[in-house]
Amino acid sequence: MESLTTPPPIRRLPLEDVEAATQVGASPWAPSNGNGAAAPGRFTAARRSIGAPQFSIRRMEIDDVSVSYADREAVKSVSLPVRQGEVLALIGPSGCGKTTLLRSLNRLTELTRTATLRGRILLDDVDIRQIEPTALRRRVTMVFQQPNPFPMSVFDNIAYVLREQGSRRQRKKALEPKVHSALERAGLFEEVKDNLDHPALRLSGGQQQRLCIARALAAEPEVLLLDEPCSALDPQSTQVIEDLIVKLRDDVAVVIVTHNLQQAYRIADHVAFMYLGELVEYSSATSLFGAPRERRTQEYVSGAFG
Amino acid sequence: MTNTSVATPQTAPPPSVTPSPPDQPLPGKGAVEGSATWRLSDRIGLAICWGLGLLFCAIAAAIVVYLFVQGVKFLKPSMLVTPATAGFTESQTGGFSDAFIGTLIVAAMGISIALPVGVGVAVWLVEYGRPAALARVTESTIEAIAGIPSIVLALFGTVIFSSTALGFLSRTSEGVVFGRSFFAASSMLSLVALPLIVASTREGLNAIPQHVREASYAVGKTKIATTRRILLPSARPQVATGAVLGLGRIIGDTAIIVVLLGATQNFAPTDGILPLNYLRGAGTTLTNFVYEASPTGNLNQPQKAYAAAFVLLMMVLVLNAAADVIHRRARKAGTWSH
């Protein structure tokens, strides 16, 4: 039974640059950029042809931010820029504070009673503590690890975001264009346009997650936070979502937390490596993976720990 | 990290299959584990479980079948629309329309008090629960109410509803408050249903993963909007279950009816405008009618007791079926992974 079909090749970060190209090129879901042969060299094989960012505008500024839960410090004096036009990936082993940092960007950490934040986070040069939380969270929206559409129809999931708080006002007809455009931006419209009134929880996992992205986009945010959006999904859905994230970077600043180093390498323009709450290294994806400055980064991306 | 697990087709080891010893029994069809290999004590335990399960099924079936047979034999549709009257034989004493309508009134009033209060308490306990001490006290209060026998609630109810301040809720004559009315009985009956609704709603709210709430907050929704539009709709099946269980308890209660509704065999309206005069007056329900009509009761007309009991049973079965439908529909709509 074992040698009837060739098992799919396992994508991995090449340490020694020799075998990388062939390994990835044979993958059925890897994009065909010249059958792998045209892309030799460190890391470039796994990289999709996403191209360099066209522009980058600074939207958020994390300035010396520390977050503590009771007396445990989860994030220690981190400073980072968040730019529109780019994808920023936060990587690091479990418990390194990357999700906490992400959640503090739209003040979701405040839902945890014991959490305290020091330092400043600026959104378009305004301290986010001066913005009303509900207003802030419409400008900095978030997609979670588990797909979590609301228990209503596909249409209502988006309409819920567009309507005022708990209100049901604004008729379906009036909201239709906005709902459709949100679904289109998330690349879901073609698949669900005939079933907009079906329950959202009946969609497949990948579709549910794209619905969650559509929902997050419907609020017309400036920053989109993604907390390991693909970790519950199969490889095909993951690729669809990765393509989508890259497409979105021009419209919103994208911050993605990921456990998956290859994913960070494939889609991120800048990568921040965090370890035990500290920001160890922040640089462009190619240099962080290709020529890390810090020893801990080097060890982590090469798989020595994590 | 996948670096360490590079597997090429050539080096992948075949799954090692060691032939099982011949004396071991082969797994049966569908890989169901048989109890033949179990210890004797476990097999006896399993047999007892089976026996008890079948016994309970048999008891339930016996009750339903017996009441069904008796009910079909004795129930005439006219009984549901004819009030009870005085007479010497069962054919002269009319039906039990007042008791039937009384049950409906008590159920509707009781649940319309218990449902909003119960859901409100559950939402507060699960979603807010601050200050923590108050939440703990509330929790144990609800548990205490669940444990109080309804006859004790009834007795307590007479104290409350006989007070002059609440005289407008029942018959009053020359300054003496009668304290027995649909208002009084329904209020106390709502306490019987309340713990079931609270427990069931809490269960429903607790089953919603935290990240679903956060997803709603993360698009700028307030806690109230999230509760109204996301949490309560998600918990609807459990709320419905609690309501149905509560209704069953309300419909089935006798003690509060006897003590707080007066247990007259007919409506005894007071003066006043139409619905209020009936609700302020005394009345009866099916449970009380069954008791009175049974051979131990004052009316002693067992045929009508069976007929009324059959109607009561049907009401409860319909309610349970409704809860089942709601649950099945909810399961079809899907849910989240945690």
XYZ file of C-alpha atoms in Angstrom:
644
model
C 0.000 0.000 0.000
C 2.833 2.324 0.763
C 4.412 2.842 -2.650
C 1.355 3.030 -4.900
C 1.287 6.800 -4.976
C 4.016 9.251 -4.271
C 3.190 11.074 -1.081
C 2.981 14.838 -1.436
C 6.340 16.408 -0.808
C 6.704 18.088 2.513
C 7.337 21.781 2.263
C 10.000 22.904 4.615
C 12.363 25.719 5.163
C 15.552 24.862 3.359
C 18.572 25.144 5.562
C 21.039 24.040 2.982
C 19.993 25.732 -0.194
C 20.494 22.759 -2.501
C 17.335 20.738 -2.213
C 14.863 23.556 -1.705
C 13.804 24.262 -5.241
C 12.877 20.755 -6.273
C 11.030 20.010 -3.053
C 8.636 22.872 -3.386
C 8.229 22.925 -7.121
C 6.654 19.483 -7.064
C 3.993 20.493 -4.593
C 0.561 20.351 -6.211
C -0.637 23.545 -4.570
C 2.495 25.556 -4.947
C 2.132 28.225 -7.605
C 3.852 27.360 -10.821
C 6.634 29.812 -11.185
C 8.749 27.887 -13.600
C 8.467 24.392 -12.141
C 10.730 25.316 -9.300
C 13.809 25.208 -11.437
C 13.774 28.918 -12.123
C 13.909 29.834 -8.488
C 17.071 28.626 -6.899
C 18.634 30.051 -3.826
C 17.714 30.387 -0.206
C 13.994 30.715 0.538
C 13.081 32.132 -2.808
C 11.718 28.751 -3.795
C 8.934 28.801 -1.225
C 8.147 32.398 -1.933
C 5.229 33.215 -4.085
C 5.599 35.775 -6.773
C 3.986 38.452 -4.697
C 6.389 41.155 -5.690
C 7.660 44.001 -3.638
C 5.147 46.369 -2.080
C 4.059 49.188 -4.376
C 3.997 51.687 -1.558
C 3.870 51.785 2.175
C 2.083 54.215 4.459
C 2.543 54.070 8.187
C -0.841 53.525 9.816
C -0.062 52.258 13.292
C 2.876 52.791 15.528
C 3.579 50.504 18.446
C 5.744 52.522 20.767
C 7.467 50.804 23.688
C 4.428 48.688 24.527
C 4.386 46.284 27.451
C 1.376 44.168 28.374
C 1.068 42.333 31.679
C -1.478 39.839 32.939
C -1.559 40.369 36.694
C 2.167 40.163 37.481
C 3.231 38.190 34.413
C 4.614 40.333 31.643
C 3.507 38.924 28.293
C 4.881 41.639 26.033
C 8.016 43.549 26.963
C 8.696 47.015 25.480
C 7.934 46.266 21.874
C 8.165 48.968 19.221
C 6.994 48.283 15.698
C 5.502 50.134 12.755
C 2.396 48.827 10.966
C 2.196 49.909 7.366
C -0.477 49.847 4.719
C 0.790 48.310 1.505
C 2.676 45.653 3.409
C 1.960 42.482 5.309
C 3.536 42.345 8.743
C 3.928 38.884 10.243
C 4.482 38.237 13.934
C 6.241 34.944 14.502
C 7.584 33.169 17.529
C 7.022 30.091 19.658
C 3.824 29.615 21.673
C 3.461 31.975 24.591
C 5.847 34.553 23.196
C 3.236 37.308 23.375
C 2.514 37.733 19.690
C -1.228 37.190 20.040
C -1.342 39.472 23.071
C 0.411 42.168 21.098
C -2.033 41.718 18.227
C -5.027 41.915 20.551
C -3.743 45.052 22.177
C -3.867 46.811 18.800
C -7.664 47.008 18.932
C -7.897 46.985 22.714
C -9.279 43.466 22.883
C -6.828 42.821 25.716
C -9.022 45.070 27.825
C -11.604 42.295 27.925
C -9.183 40.426 30.154
C -9.616 42.043 33.507
C -6.076 41.534 34.708
C -4.390 42.893 31.610
C -2.581 46.210 31.805
C -0.855 48.021 28.993
C 2.041 50.444 29.175
C 3.466 52.432 26.343
C 1.635 53.978 23.420
C -0.092 52.626 20.356
C -0.878 55.210 17.716
C -3.408 54.865 14.935
C -2.851 57.573 12.355
C -0.968 59.533 15.018
C -3.788 59.335 17.568
C -3.303 57.355 20.748
C -5.792 54.480 20.612
C -6.673 55.013 24.254
C -8.312 58.243 23.189
C -10.507 56.454 20.667
C -13.750 54.914 21.841
C -13.191 51.105 21.855
C -16.139 50.351 19.578
C -14.994 53.001 17.115
C -11.424 51.752 17.269
C -12.485 48.179 16.670
C -14.273 49.200 13.516
C -11.063 50.791 12.256
C -8.851 47.926 13.421
C -10.787 44.708 12.829
C -9.730 41.193 13.598
C -10.013 37.653 12.242
C -9.557 34.770 14.641
C -7.890 31.401 14.633
C -11.126 29.422 14.561
C -13.575 30.392 11.841
C -16.417 31.960 13.804
C -19.242 33.153 11.600
C -22.264 34.273 13.536
C -25.221 31.886 13.681
C -27.193 33.655 10.975
C -27.266 33.774 7.210
C -24.235 34.664 5.115
C -25.862 37.978 4.239
C -26.722 38.831 7.830
C -23.191 38.117 8.981
C -22.011 41.073 6.931
C -25.132 43.152 7.503
C -24.644 42.796 11.259
C -21.364 44.652 10.965
C -22.855 47.371 8.776
C -25.807 48.068 11.028
C -25.771 50.269 14.069
C -25.025 48.115 17.160
C -27.979 45.812 17.837
C -30.348 47.534 15.453
C -32.169 45.795 12.628
C -32.786 48.984 10.760
C -31.515 49.594 7.288
C -33.324 47.205 5.044
C -31.690 44.338 3.231
C -32.000 46.128 -0.089
C -30.130 49.166 1.139
C -27.262 47.095 2.445
C -26.975 44.796 -0.556
C -24.238 46.672 -2.459
C -22.016 46.931 0.600
C -22.522 43.297 1.538
C -21.743 42.181 -1.989
C -18.621 44.282 -2.190
C -17.334 42.967 1.145
C -17.871 39.401 -0.035
C -16.188 40.226 -3.308
C -13.143 41.684 -1.624
C -12.840 38.502 0.405
C -13.116 36.464 -2.792
C -16.218 34.693 -1.603
C -18.975 36.316 -3.601
C -18.888 33.995 -6.612
C -19.202 30.938 -4.367
C -22.061 32.144 -2.198
C -23.996 34.587 -4.359
C -26.871 32.139 -4.851
C -26.961 31.101 -1.196
C -26.759 34.397 0.631
C -29.614 33.388 2.911
C -28.107 30.034 3.882
C -26.779 29.669 7.413
C -23.142 30.715 7.498
C -22.178 27.833 9.737
C -22.996 25.451 6.894
C -20.155 26.772 4.759
C -16.873 24.899 4.573
C -14.093 25.871 6.963
C -12.190 27.844 4.363
C -15.323 29.646 3.206
C -16.232 30.413 6.804
C -12.842 31.973 7.361
C -13.157 34.064 4.206
C -16.593 35.129 5.420
C -14.913 36.235 8.642
C -12.435 38.221 6.572
C -15.308 39.726 4.580
C -16.964 40.623 7.845
C -13.815 42.286 9.076
C -13.498 44.181 5.789
C -17.112 45.310 5.797
C -16.352 47.778 8.560
C -13.931 49.509 6.138
C -10.993 49.201 8.512
C -7.580 50.776 8.211
C -5.849 47.811 9.815
C -6.720 44.134 9.562
C -5.473 41.821 12.300
C -5.267 38.109 11.609
C -4.606 35.696 14.443
C -3.353 32.465 12.857
C -6.186 32.565 10.341
C -5.172 29.377 8.554
C -4.223 27.107 11.409
C -7.585 25.330 11.375
C -7.721 25.005 7.593
C -6.594 22.564 4.938
C -3.756 23.471 2.534
C -6.022 24.458 -0.368
C -8.080 26.852 1.749
C -4.872 28.140 3.271
C -3.529 29.037 -0.115
C -6.709 30.813 -1.126
C -6.569 32.860 2.052
C -2.871 33.612 1.676
C -3.471 34.905 -1.846
C -6.284 37.013 -0.487
C -4.143 38.481 2.279
C -1.492 39.526 -0.210
C -4.176 41.096 -2.376
C -5.561 43.029 0.569
C -2.315 44.639 1.643
C -2.826 47.642 -0.625
C -6.206 48.505 0.891
C -5.508 47.851 4.534
C -2.485 47.428 6.723
C -2.300 43.708 7.450
C -0.823 42.198 10.600
C -0.781 38.432 10.779
C 0.234 36.230 13.670
C 1.380 32.851 12.490
C 2.968 29.727 13.816
C 3.782 28.689 10.336
C 7.166 30.033 9.319
C 6.722 29.058 5.700
C 3.508 31.030 5.658
C 5.221 34.075 7.090
C 7.886 33.692 4.472
C 5.390 33.291 1.644
C 3.194 36.270 2.360
C 4.900 38.736 4.661
C 6.896 41.779 3.637
C 8.151 42.455 7.109
C 8.525 39.924 9.888
C 8.852 40.467 13.617
C 10.264 37.597 15.621
C 9.195 37.585 19.248
C 10.565 35.403 21.994
C 9.420 35.345 25.642
C 7.642 38.659 25.209
C 10.537 40.476 23.653
C 10.883 41.628 20.103
C 14.072 39.895 19.049
C 14.291 40.941 15.464
C 12.275 42.982 13.012
C 13.246 43.180 9.395
C 12.104 42.366 5.890
C 11.041 38.779 5.310
C 13.951 38.011 3.032
C 16.573 39.245 5.425
C 14.980 37.794 8.549
C 14.747 34.339 7.025
C 17.765 34.563 4.774
C 20.263 36.372 6.956
C 19.001 36.747 10.500
C 21.052 39.105 12.624
C 20.270 37.515 15.972
C 21.318 34.058 17.015
C 17.896 33.266 18.515
C 16.203 34.178 15.249
C 18.642 32.030 13.351
C 17.950 29.107 15.670
C 14.193 29.556 15.544
C 13.841 29.831 11.787
C 16.156 26.894 11.333
C 14.102 24.788 13.696
C 16.526 24.487 16.581
C 13.651 25.276 18.963
C 10.008 26.196 18.859
C 8.632 22.923 12.332
C 8.737 20.366 9.623
C 12.466 20.340 8.938
C 12.993 17.287 11.015
C 10.377 15.202 9.314
C 11.502 14.947 5.736
C 10.224 11.695 4.376
C 11.059 10.486 0.917
C 9.099 7.656 -0.653
C 12.100 5.335 -0.648
C 12.878 5.623 3.023
C 9.328 5.677 4.333
C 8.985 2.517 6.409
C 5.932 0.385 5.684
C 3.466 0.256 8.564
C 4.604 -2.688 10.605
C 1.926 -5.343 10.729
C 2.504 -8.073 13.235
C 0.169 -11.018 12.755
C -2.109 -11.384 15.736
C -1.787 -14.584 17.739
C -4.325 -17.173 16.637
C -5.951 -17.576 20.060
C -7.060 -13.918 20.184
C -10.624 -13.296 19.002
C -10.846 -11.446 15.732
C -12.573 -8.094 15.841
C -16.193 -8.527 14.966
C -18.238 -6.736 12.338
C -18.091 -2.962 12.614
C -15.317 -3.279 15.180
C -17.737 -3.294 18.104
C -16.060 -4.522 21.217
C -17.898 -7.494 22.650
C -18.292 -7.921 26.382
C -17.259 -11.581 26.165
C -13.706 -10.714 27.167
C -14.713 -8.557 30.153
C -14.358 -9.396 33.799
C -17.401 -11.060 35.339
C -18.192 -8.073 37.590
C -18.161 -5.727 34.589
C -20.456 -8.032 32.666
C -22.894 -8.159 35.575
C -22.760 -4.357 35.794
C -23.513 -4.078 32.091
C -26.415 -6.494 32.439
C -27.849 -4.442 35.321
C -27.593 -1.252 33.252
C -29.381 -2.941 30.386
C -32.054 -4.276 32.705
C -32.678 -0.907 34.360
C -32.787 0.862 31.013
C -35.365 -1.550 29.700
C -37.323 -1.308 32.952
C -37.609 2.481 32.702
C -38.612 2.264 29.075
C -41.262 -0.251 30.056
C -42.591 1.943 32.866
C -42.785 5.003 30.616
C -44.419 2.999 27.859
C -46.900 1.482 30.290
C -47.976 4.893 31.580
C -48.361 6.376 28.136
C -50.130 3.340 26.670
C -52.446 2.922 29.647
C -53.406 6.587 29.717
C -53.762 6.591 25.972
C -56.173 3.643 26.050
C -58.160 5.100 28.938
C -58.085 8.553 27.430
C -59.365 7.414 24.052
C -62.058 5.439 25.796
C -63.319 8.201 28.095
C -62.338 11.515 26.536
C -65.051 13.248 24.601
C -64.200 16.469 22.793
C -67.194 18.078 24.440
C -65.434 17.783 27.813
C -62.934 20.405 26.708
C -65.693 22.949 26.099
C -68.199 22.049 28.829
C -67.608 23.412 32.330
C -68.012 21.160 35.336
C -71.486 21.189 36.871
C -73.050 19.558 39.899
C -74.754 16.238 39.289
C -75.107 12.706 40.495
C -73.673 10.642 37.623
C -70.660 11.187 35.405
C -72.930 11.988 32.480
C -74.526 14.832 34.407
C -71.430 16.599 35.668
C -70.282 18.153 32.395
C -66.629 18.364 31.399
C -63.541 20.159 32.607
C -63.282 23.156 30.317
C -62.535 25.512 33.186
C -59.683 23.323 34.357
C -58.340 23.014 30.813
C -58.435 26.759 30.209
C -57.076 27.324 33.719
C -54.032 25.206 32.870
C -53.459 27.232 29.718
C -53.783 30.531 31.609
C -51.459 29.450 34.411
C -48.905 28.118 31.927
C -48.968 31.293 29.829
C -48.761 33.646 32.801
C -46.173 31.626 34.676
C -43.835 31.262 31.730
C -44.212 34.886 30.685
C -42.893 35.867 34.094
C -40.251 33.153 34.390
C -38.797 33.338 30.886
C -37.645 36.982 30.789
C -36.501 36.896 34.398
C -34.715 33.563 33.979
C -32.983 34.542 30.750
C -32.019 37.880 32.258
C -30.533 36.261 35.337
C -28.629 33.735 33.222
C -27.224 36.427 30.927
C -26.138 38.472 33.881
C -24.508 35.473 35.562
C -22.619 34.314 32.473
C -21.812 37.564 30.681
C -21.393 40.030 33.519
C -21.258 38.298 36.909
C -19.838 41.329 38.705
C -19.510 41.806 41.627
C -18.494 38.198 42.016
C -19.956 37.905 45.497
C -23.394 38.949 44.284
C -23.155 36.450 41.443
C -22.364 33.671 43.898
C -25.290 34.645 46.106
C -27.614 34.752 43.097
C -26.438 31.345 42.002
C -27.099 29.726 45.363
C -30.441 31.512 45.634
C -31.545 30.001 42.340
C -30.376 26.603 43.503
C -32.256 27.068 46.770
C -35.463 27.937 44.921
C -35.035 24.815 42.821
C -34.881 22.777 46.000
C -37.909 24.263 47.756
C -40.991 22.012 47.604
C -43.786 23.777 45.778
C -46.153 23.407 48.745
C -43.744 25.542 50.770
C -43.686 28.135 47.980
C -47.485 28.019 48.025
C -47.661 28.618 51.727
C -45.245 31.502 51.431
C -47.342 32.833 48.572
C -50.435 33.017 50.748
C -48.538 35.271 53.142
C -47.476 37.605 50.351
C -50.682 37.724 48.372
C -52.927 38.076 51.416
C -51.202 41.327 52.306
C -53.281 44.442 51.848
C -50.744 45.988 49.490
C -51.330 43.198 46.963
C -55.077 43.152 47.500
C -55.661 44.338 43.947
C -54.428 40.947 42.677
C -57.201 38.882 44.242
C -60.725 38.980 45.665
C -61.105 41.415 48.505
C -64.075 41.642 50.763
C -64.492 44.083 53.643
C -60.777 44.713 53.835
C -59.872 41.032 53.971
C -57.664 39.928 51.073
C -58.538 36.463 49.816
C -55.023 35.982 48.359
C -56.016 33.314 45.859
C -56.096 34.115 42.192
C -54.476 33.355 38.860
C -52.070 36.200 39.554
C -50.973 34.698 42.859
C -50.688 31.136 41.566
C -48.852 32.136 38.377
C -46.342 34.268 40.259
C -45.394 31.407 42.524
C -45.464 28.900 39.673
C -43.002 31.068 37.796
C -40.566 30.434 40.647
C -40.948 26.725 40.024
C -39.951 27.188 36.376
C -37.274 29.820 36.971
C -34.330 27.594 38.045
C -34.819 25.319 35.039
C -34.766 28.266 32.644
C -31.734 29.826 34.305
C -29.770 26.571 34.290
C -30.625 25.762 30.719
C -29.883 29.256 29.415
C -26.572 29.340 31.248
C -25.652 26.049 29.682
C -26.451 27.468 26.262
C -24.425 30.640 26.821
C -21.474 28.727 28.249
C -21.410 26.518 25.170
C -20.614 29.528 22.959
C -16.837 29.775 22.501
C -15.245 32.930 23.824
C -13.814 33.789 20.414
C -17.318 34.190 18.997
C -18.037 36.966 21.504
C -14.683 38.524 20.728
C -15.401 38.375 17.016
C -18.439 40.528 17.631
C -16.556 42.945 19.879
C -13.783 43.044 17.275
C -16.104 44.612 14.716
C -17.024 47.319 17.187
C -20.140 45.844 18.751
C -21.065 46.485 22.343
C -21.743 43.781 24.865
C -25.474 44.425 24.722
C -25.629 44.248 20.939
C -23.576 41.051 21.025
C -25.869 39.510 23.606
C -29.003 40.425 21.716
C -27.924 39.537 18.226
C -25.371 36.754 18.689
C -25.490 35.119 22.089
C -29.206 34.816 22.741
C -29.986 33.573 19.218
C -27.225 30.983 19.595
C -28.565 29.883 22.940
C -32.141 29.734 21.649
C -32.384 25.921 21.631
C -31.304 25.723 25.247
C -33.596 28.600 26.230
C -36.433 26.746 24.531
C -35.553 23.555 26.357
C -35.572 25.401 29.661
C -38.913 26.994 28.811
C -40.422 23.649 27.880
C -39.144 21.971 31.028
C -40.435 24.919 33.040
C -43.821 24.748 31.331
C -43.975 21.068 32.148
C -43.351 21.812 35.800
C -45.960 24.593 35.832
C -48.568 22.457 34.141
C -47.816 19.562 36.437
C -47.858 21.405 39.751
C -50.742 20.746 42.089
C -49.780 22.118 45.490
C -49.646 25.759 44.417
C -52.946 25.383 42.570
C -54.717 23.982 45.621
C -53.351 26.611 47.978
C -53.087 29.704 45.788
C -55.683 29.264 43.067
C -58.523 28.248 45.334
C -59.107 24.996 43.452
C -62.728 25.782 42.725
C -64.026 23.575 39.947
C -65.209 26.596 37.989
C -63.864 30.046 37.354
C -64.876 32.400 40.115
C -64.417 35.838 38.569
C -64.479 38.992 40.663
C -66.083 42.166 39.427
C -64.113 44.353 37.077
C -63.138 44.502 33.440
C -63.052 41.336 31.399
C -59.704 39.610 31.506
C -58.748 41.026 34.879
C -61.857 39.831 36.683
C -61.077 36.237 35.777
C -57.383 36.555 36.553
C -58.129 38.089 39.942
C -60.548 35.299 40.738
C -60.059 31.705 41.758
C -60.040 28.756 39.390
C -58.575 25.353 38.813
C -56.281 23.408 36.516
C -56.191 19.935 35.060
C -53.859 18.586 37.749
C -56.261 19.671 40.439
C -59.182 18.322 38.470
C -57.468 14.940 38.117
C -56.848 14.881 41.850
C -60.430 15.799 42.699
C -61.906 13.452 40.143
C -59.774 10.500 41.180
C -61.370 7.966 43.531
C -59.734 9.687 46.516
C -61.009 13.143 45.579
C -64.276 14.900 46.279
C -65.736 14.445 42.840
C -64.962 10.746 42.467
C -65.467 10.336 38.753
C -62.449 8.264 37.663
C -63.407 8.211 33.988
C -63.056 11.967 33.750
C -59.873 11.788 35.777
C -58.417 9.536 33.101
C -59.658 11.801 30.353
C -58.147 14.880 31.997
C -54.883 13.072 32.763
C -54.692 12.052 29.123
C -55.095 15.669 28.015
C -52.388 16.698 30.488
C -50.030 14.029 29.225
C -50.614 15.010 25.626
C -49.796 18.640 26.426
C -46.492 17.618 27.991
C -45.617 15.273 25.135
C -46.335 17.971 22.570
C -44.093 20.378 24.467
C -41.265 17.841 24.571
C -41.640 17.189 20.871
C -41.445 20.917 20.223
C -38.202 21.181 22.201
C -36.855 18.269 20.205
C -37.671 19.951 16.902
C -35.955 23.166 17.994
C -32.862 21.216 18.993
C -32.711 19.273 15.787
C -33.084 22.419 13.723
C -30.282 24.066 15.666
C -27.996 21.101 15.124
C -28.709 21.281 11.410
C -27.644 24.913 11.338
C -24.172 23.923 12.534
C -21.924 25.174 15.283
C -18.366 26.314 15.941
C -15.317 24.385 16.934
C -13.820 25.420 20.235
